[in-house]
Tab-separated table of C-alpha atoms in Angstrom:
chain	number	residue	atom	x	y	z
A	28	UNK	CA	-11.606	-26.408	-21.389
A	29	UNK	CA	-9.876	-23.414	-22.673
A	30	UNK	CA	-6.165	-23.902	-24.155
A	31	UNK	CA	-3.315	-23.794	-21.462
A	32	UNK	CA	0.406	-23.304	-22.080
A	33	UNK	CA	2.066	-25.051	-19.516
A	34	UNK	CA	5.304	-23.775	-20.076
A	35	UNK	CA	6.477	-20.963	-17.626
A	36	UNK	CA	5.713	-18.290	-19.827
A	37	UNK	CA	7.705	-14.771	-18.509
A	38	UNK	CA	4.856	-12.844	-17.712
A	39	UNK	CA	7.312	-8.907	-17.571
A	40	UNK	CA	7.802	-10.247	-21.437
A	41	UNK	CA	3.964	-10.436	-22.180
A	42	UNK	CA	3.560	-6.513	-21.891
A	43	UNK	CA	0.997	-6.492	-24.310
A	44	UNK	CA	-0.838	-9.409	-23.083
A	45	UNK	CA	-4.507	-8.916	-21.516
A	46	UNK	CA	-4.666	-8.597	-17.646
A	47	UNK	CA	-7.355	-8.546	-15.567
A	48	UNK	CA	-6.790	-6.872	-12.705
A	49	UNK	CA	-10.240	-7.751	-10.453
A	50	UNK	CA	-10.948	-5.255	-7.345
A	51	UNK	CA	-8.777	-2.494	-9.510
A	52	UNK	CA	-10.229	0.098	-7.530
A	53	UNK	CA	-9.650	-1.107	-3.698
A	54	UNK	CA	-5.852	-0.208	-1.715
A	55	UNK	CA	-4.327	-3.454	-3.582
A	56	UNK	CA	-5.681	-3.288	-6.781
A	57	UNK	CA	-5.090	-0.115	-7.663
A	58	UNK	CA	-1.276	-0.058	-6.303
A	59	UNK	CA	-1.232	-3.750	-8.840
A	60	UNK	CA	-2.565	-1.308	-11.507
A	61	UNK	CA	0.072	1.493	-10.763
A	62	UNK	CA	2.870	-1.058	-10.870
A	63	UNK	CA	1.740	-2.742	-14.218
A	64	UNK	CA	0.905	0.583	-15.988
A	65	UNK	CA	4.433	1.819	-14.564
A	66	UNK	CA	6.261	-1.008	-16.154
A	67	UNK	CA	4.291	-0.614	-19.169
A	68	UNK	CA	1.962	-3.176	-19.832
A	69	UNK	CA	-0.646	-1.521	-22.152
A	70	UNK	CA	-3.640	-3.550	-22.153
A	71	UNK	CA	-5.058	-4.144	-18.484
A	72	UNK	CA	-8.698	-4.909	-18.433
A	73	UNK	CA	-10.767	-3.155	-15.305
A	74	UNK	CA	-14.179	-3.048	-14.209
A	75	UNK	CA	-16.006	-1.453	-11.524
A	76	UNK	CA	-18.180	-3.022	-9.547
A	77	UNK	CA	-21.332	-1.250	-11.513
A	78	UNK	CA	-19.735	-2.824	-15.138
A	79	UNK	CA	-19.187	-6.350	-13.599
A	80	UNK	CA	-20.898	-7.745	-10.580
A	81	UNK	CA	-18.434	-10.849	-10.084
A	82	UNK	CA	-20.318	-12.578	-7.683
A	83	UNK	CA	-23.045	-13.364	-10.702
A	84	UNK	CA	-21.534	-16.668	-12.159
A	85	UNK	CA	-23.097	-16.067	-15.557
A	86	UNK	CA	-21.807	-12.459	-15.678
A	87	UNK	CA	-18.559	-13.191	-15.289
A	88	UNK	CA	-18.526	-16.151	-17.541
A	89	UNK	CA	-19.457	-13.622	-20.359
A	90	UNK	CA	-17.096	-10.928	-19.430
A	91	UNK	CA	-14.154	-13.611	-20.047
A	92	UNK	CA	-16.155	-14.878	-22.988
A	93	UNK	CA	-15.970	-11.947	-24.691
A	94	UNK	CA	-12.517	-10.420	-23.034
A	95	UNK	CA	-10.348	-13.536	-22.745
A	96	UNK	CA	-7.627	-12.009	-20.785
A	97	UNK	CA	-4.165	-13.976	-20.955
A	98	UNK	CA	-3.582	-13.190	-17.091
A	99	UNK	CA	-5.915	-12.578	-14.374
A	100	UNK	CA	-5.111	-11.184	-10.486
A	101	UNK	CA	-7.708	-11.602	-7.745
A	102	UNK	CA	-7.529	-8.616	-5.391
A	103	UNK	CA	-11.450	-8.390	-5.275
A	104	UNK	CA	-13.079	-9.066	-2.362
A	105	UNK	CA	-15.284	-8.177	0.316
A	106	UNK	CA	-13.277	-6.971	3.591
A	107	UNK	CA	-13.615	-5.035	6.981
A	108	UNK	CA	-12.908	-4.987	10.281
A	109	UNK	CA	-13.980	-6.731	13.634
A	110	UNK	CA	-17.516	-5.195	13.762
A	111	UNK	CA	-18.482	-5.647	10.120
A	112	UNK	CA	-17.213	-9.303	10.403
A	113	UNK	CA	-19.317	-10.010	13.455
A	114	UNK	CA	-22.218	-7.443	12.490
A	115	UNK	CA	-22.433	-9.499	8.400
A	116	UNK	CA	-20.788	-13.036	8.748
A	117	UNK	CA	-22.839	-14.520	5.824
A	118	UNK	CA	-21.734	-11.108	3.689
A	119	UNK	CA	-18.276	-12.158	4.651
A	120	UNK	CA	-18.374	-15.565	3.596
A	121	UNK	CA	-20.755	-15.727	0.720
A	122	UNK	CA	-19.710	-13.238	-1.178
A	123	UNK	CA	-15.904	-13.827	-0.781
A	124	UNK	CA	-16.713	-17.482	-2.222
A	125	UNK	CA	-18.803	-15.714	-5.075
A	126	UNK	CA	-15.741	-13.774	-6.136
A	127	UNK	CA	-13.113	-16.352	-6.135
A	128	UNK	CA	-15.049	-19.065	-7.306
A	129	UNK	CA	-16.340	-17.192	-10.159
A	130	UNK	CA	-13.392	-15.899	-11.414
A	131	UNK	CA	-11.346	-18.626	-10.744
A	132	UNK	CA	-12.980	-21.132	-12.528
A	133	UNK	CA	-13.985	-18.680	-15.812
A	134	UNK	CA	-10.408	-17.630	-15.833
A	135	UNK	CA	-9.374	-21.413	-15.876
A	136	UNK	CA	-12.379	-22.099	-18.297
A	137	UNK	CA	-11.449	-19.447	-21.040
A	138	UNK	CA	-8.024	-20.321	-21.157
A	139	UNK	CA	-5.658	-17.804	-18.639
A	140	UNK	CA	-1.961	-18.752	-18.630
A	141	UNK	CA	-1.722	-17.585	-15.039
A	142	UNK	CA	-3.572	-16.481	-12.343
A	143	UNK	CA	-2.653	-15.096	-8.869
A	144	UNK	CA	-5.123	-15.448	-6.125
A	145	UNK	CA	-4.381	-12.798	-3.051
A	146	UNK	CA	-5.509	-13.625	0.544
A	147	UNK	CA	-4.789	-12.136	3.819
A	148	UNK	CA	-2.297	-13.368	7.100
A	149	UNK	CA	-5.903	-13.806	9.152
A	150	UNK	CA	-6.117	-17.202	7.572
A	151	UNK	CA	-3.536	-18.536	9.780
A	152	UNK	CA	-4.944	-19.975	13.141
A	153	UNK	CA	-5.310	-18.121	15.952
A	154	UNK	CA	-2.288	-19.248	17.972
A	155	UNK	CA	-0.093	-19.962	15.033
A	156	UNK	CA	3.838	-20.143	15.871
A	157	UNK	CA	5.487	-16.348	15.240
A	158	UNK	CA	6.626	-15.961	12.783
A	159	UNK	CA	4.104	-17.831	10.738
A	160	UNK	CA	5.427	-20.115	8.138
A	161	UNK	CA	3.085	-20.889	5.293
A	162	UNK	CA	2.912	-24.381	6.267
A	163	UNK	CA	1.057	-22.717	9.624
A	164	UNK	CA	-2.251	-23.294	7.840
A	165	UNK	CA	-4.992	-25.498	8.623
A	166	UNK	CA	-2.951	-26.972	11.673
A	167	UNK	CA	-5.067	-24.631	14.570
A	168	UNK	CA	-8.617	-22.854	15.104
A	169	UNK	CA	-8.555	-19.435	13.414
A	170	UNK	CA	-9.498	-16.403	14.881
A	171	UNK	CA	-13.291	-16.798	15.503
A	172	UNK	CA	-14.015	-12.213	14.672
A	173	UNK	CA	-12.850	-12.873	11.034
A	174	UNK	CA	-13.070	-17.034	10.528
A	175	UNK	CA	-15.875	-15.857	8.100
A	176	UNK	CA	-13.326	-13.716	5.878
A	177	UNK	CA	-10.376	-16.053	6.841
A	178	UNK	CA	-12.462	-18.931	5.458
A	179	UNK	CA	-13.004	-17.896	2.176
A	180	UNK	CA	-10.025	-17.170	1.935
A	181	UNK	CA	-8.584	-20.618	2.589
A	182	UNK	CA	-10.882	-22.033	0.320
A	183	UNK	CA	-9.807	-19.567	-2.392
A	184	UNK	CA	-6.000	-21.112	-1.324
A	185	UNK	CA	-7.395	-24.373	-1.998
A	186	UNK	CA	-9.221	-24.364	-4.940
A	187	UNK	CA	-5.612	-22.698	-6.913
A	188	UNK	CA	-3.903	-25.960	-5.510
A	189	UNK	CA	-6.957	-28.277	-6.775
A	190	UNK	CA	-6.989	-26.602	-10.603
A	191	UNK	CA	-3.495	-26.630	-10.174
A	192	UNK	CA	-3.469	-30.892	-9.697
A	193	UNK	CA	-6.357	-31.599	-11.689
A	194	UNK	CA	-5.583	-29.655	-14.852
A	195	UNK	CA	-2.029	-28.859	-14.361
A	196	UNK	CA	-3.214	-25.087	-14.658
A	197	UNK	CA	-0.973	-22.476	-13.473
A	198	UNK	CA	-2.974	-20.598	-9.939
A	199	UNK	CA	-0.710	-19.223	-7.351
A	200	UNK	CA	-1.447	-17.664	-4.263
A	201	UNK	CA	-0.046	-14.790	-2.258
A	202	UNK	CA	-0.854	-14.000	1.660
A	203	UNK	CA	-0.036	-10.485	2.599
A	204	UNK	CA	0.992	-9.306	5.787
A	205	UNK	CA	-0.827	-5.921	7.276
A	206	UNK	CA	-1.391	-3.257	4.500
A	207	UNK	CA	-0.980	0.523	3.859
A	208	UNK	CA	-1.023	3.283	1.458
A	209	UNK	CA	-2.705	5.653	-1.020
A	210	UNK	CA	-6.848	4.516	-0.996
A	211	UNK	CA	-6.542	2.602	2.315
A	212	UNK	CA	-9.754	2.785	4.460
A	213	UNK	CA	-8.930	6.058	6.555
A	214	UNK	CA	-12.889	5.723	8.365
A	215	UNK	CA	-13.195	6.594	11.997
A	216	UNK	CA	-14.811	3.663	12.964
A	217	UNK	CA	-13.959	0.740	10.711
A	218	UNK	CA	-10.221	1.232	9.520
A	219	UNK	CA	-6.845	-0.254	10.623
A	220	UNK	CA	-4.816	0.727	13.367
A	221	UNK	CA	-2.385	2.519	10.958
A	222	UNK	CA	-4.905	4.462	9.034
A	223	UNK	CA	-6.691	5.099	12.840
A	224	UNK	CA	-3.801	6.364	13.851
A	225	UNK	CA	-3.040	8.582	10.944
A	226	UNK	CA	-6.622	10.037	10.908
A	227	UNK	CA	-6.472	10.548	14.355
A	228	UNK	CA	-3.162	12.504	14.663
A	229	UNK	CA	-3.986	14.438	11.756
A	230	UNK	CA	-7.645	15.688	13.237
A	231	UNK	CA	-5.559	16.721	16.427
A	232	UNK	CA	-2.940	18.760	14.709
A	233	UNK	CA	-5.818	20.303	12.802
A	234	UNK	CA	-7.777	20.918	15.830
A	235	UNK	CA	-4.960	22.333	18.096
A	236	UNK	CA	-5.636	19.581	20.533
A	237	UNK	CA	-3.274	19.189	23.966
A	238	UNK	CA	-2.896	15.157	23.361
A	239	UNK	CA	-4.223	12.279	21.328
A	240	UNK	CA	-4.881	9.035	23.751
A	241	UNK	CA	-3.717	5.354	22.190
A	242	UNK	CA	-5.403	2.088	23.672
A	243	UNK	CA	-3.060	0.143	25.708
A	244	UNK	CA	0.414	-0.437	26.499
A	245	UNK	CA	1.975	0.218	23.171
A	246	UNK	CA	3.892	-3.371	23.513
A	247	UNK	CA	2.361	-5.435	20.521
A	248	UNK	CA	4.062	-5.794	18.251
A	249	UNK	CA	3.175	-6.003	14.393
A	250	UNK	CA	4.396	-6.033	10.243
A	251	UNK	CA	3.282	-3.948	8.048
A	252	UNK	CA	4.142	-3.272	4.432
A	253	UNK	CA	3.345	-0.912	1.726
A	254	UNK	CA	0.243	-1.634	-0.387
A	255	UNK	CA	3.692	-0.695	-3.578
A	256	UNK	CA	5.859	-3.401	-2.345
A	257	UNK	CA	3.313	-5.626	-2.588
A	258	UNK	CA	2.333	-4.867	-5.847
A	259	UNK	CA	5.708	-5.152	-7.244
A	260	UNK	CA	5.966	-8.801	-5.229
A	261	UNK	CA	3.043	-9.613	-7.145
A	262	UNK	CA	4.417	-9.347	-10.189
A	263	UNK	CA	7.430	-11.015	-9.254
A	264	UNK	CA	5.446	-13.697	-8.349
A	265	UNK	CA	3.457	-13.682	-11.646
A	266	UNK	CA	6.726	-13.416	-13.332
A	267	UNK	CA	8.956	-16.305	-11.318
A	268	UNK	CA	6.718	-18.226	-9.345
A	269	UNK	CA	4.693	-21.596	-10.244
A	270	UNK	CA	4.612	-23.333	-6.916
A	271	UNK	CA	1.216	-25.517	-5.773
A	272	UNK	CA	1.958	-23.918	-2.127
A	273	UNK	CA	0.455	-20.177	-0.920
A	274	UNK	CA	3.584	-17.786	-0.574
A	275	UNK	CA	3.960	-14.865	2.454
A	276	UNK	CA	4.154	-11.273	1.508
A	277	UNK	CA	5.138	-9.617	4.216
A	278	UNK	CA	7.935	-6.935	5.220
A	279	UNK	CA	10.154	-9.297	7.593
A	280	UNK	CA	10.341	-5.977	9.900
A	281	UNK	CA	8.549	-5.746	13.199
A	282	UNK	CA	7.302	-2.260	15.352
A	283	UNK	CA	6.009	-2.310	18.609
A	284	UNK	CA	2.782	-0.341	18.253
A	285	UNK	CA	4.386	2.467	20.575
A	286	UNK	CA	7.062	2.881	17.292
A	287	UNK	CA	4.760	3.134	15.110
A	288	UNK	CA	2.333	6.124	16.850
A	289	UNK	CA	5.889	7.971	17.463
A	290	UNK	CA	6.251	7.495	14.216
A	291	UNK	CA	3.148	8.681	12.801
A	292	UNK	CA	3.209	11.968	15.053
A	293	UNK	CA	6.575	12.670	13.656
A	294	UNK	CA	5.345	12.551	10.264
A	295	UNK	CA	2.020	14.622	10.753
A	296	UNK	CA	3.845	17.131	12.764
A	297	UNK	CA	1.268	16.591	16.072
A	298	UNK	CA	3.416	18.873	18.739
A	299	UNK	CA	1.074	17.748	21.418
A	300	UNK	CA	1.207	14.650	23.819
A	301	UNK	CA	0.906	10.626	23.393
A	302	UNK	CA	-0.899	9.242	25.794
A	303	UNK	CA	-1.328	5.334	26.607
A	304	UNK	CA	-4.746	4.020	28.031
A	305	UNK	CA	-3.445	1.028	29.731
A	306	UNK	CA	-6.506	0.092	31.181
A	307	UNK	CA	-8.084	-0.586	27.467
A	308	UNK	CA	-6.606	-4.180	26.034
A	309	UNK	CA	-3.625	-4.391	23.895
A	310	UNK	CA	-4.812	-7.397	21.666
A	311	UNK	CA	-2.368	-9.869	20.081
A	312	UNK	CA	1.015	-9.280	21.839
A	313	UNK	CA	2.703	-10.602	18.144
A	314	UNK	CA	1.848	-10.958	14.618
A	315	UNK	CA	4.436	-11.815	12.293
A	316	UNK	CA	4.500	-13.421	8.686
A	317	UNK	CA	7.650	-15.608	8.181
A	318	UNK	CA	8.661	-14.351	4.366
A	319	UNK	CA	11.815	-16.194	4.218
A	320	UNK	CA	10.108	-18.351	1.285
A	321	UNK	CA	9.740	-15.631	-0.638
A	322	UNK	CA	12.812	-13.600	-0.019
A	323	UNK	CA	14.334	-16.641	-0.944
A	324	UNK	CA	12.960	-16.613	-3.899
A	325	UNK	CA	14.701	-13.217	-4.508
A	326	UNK	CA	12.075	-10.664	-3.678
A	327	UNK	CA	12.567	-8.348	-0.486
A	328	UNK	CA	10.531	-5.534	0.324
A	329	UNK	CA	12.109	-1.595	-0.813
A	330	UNK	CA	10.038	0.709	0.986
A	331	UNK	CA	10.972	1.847	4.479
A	332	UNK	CA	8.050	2.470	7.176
A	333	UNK	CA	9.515	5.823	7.299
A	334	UNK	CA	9.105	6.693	3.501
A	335	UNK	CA	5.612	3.966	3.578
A	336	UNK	CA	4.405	6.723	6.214
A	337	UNK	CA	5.387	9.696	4.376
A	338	UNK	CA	3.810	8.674	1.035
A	339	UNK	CA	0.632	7.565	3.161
A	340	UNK	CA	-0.216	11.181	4.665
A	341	UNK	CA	0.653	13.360	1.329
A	342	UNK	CA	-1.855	11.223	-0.529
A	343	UNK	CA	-4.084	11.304	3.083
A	344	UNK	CA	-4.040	15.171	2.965
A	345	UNK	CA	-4.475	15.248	-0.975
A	346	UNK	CA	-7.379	12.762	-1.258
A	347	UNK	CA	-9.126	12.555	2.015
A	348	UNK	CA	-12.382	15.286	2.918
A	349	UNK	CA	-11.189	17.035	5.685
């Protein structure tokens, strides 16, 4: 079943070691590659979704058949908002257990040392206590527009802490809090409220417009960190971290949603007015991961929503059509 080493080998030692980096081409994977090729690790294996189709079982068996990468990250998967979750629940579901099942099991099959499975804070039930604590999951009903996703997800969770008991094989798993940064979603429709935001400021500097208008109160309040800290908490994770339980990524910091469009005019430069439809819904009034676990562990986040927001727009105005 593949040979495994299950001493805690340093993975920032193993520079030269084989990583796959799955979903290198998405807002986490490629910030994961930027971080490893930064602290010079010189042989990451990538593949684009035309070279390797993961959710094809025997396809991925013979990629690590013939590769036989020493580490493996999963930030591949299908994702989207509200609408695409209710519009394609069976997309949602199916082919997030494709991906993770697939490469999970090949990876433990072909001998990995370590692998590091990446989920999302919408596994957490719906009503879970703020801020959420890892041990949060599986003790509520989730949120029924992504339970799809969320599911997955969980099961992806689950099936690092089963190879993990069975074969005493080294899976961890890390749950991110909300995401930014350079190749975020930026789409009119489908995106985020902070790439919304951004897009939307932006097309009403460029336009000369009078005011941009914001759905509710402003109130809610949410986390969000930088799509960079998280890559360099995943390999801090990869590096110190061989724990059977999920770990929070998350920035410990909370902004009211009224902050955070202040904020983001600032940094565009909008002169013109923010106005606040109170009559639309405001959503979730909270929505906080509890990272405690991990920042005692000795990672805490580096990158400022100031600076996050900064970064965000120069790559925004270098990158995006117009």
């Amino acid at each position: 079943m593949g040979s495994h080493d299950n001493a805690q080998a340093s993975f920032l030692l193993d520079k030269s070691a084989k990583v796959f980096v799955a979903g290198h081409r998405g807002l986490v994977g490629s910030a994961i590659v930027r971080k490893l090729t930064q602290l010079g690790f010189t042989n990451l294996i990538l593949r684009s979704h035309s070279e390797l189709d993961l959710t094809r079982q025997s396809d991925v068996e013979a990629f690590f058949d013939s590769e036989k990468p020493q580490y493996v990250i999963v930030a591949a998967a299908k994702v989207g908002g509200i609408h695409a979750n209710n519009t394609y629940p069976a997309d949602f579901i199916a082919i997030n257990l494709q991906i993770q099942t697939n490469v999970i099991d090949s990876a433990y099959r072909h001998g990995v040392k370590k692998l590091l499975f990446l989920g999302s804070s919408c596994i957490y039930p719906k009503f879970a206590p703020q801020p959420i604590p890892e041990n949060a999951l599986l003790t509520g009903p989730l949120e029924p527009t992504n339970e799809w996703y969320a599911i997955a997800k969980i099961a992806g969770i689950k099936m690092c802490q089963a190879y993990r008991i069975q074969y005493n094989w080294d899976a961890i798993s890390g749950m991110p809090t909300n995401l930014y940064g350079p190749y975020d979603n930026f789409h009119p429709e489908n995106s985020h409220v902070l790439p919304a935001l951004m897009r939307r400021f932006h097309e009403a500097k460029v336009k000369g417009a009078k005011e941009v208008v914001v759905w509710g109160t402003g109130s809610p309040l949410r986390e969000f960190l930088h799509v960079d800290d998280l890559a360099d908490a995943c390999v801090f994770l990869m590096d110190k971290y061989g724990g059977l339980e999920h770990v929070n990524v998350g920035s410990g910091k909370e902004v009211t949603i009224k902050e955070l469009a202040e904020s983001m005019k600032e940094v565009v430069g909008f002169e013109g007015d923010l106005v606040w439809d109170t009559s639309k819904p405001d959503g979730t009034p909270r929505k906080l991961m509890d990272s405690s676990k991990l920042a005692g562990l000795g990672w805490t986040p580096k990158i400022s929503l100031k600076d996050g927001l900064v970064d965000t727009y120069k790559w925004y105005l270098e990158n995006v059509k117009q």
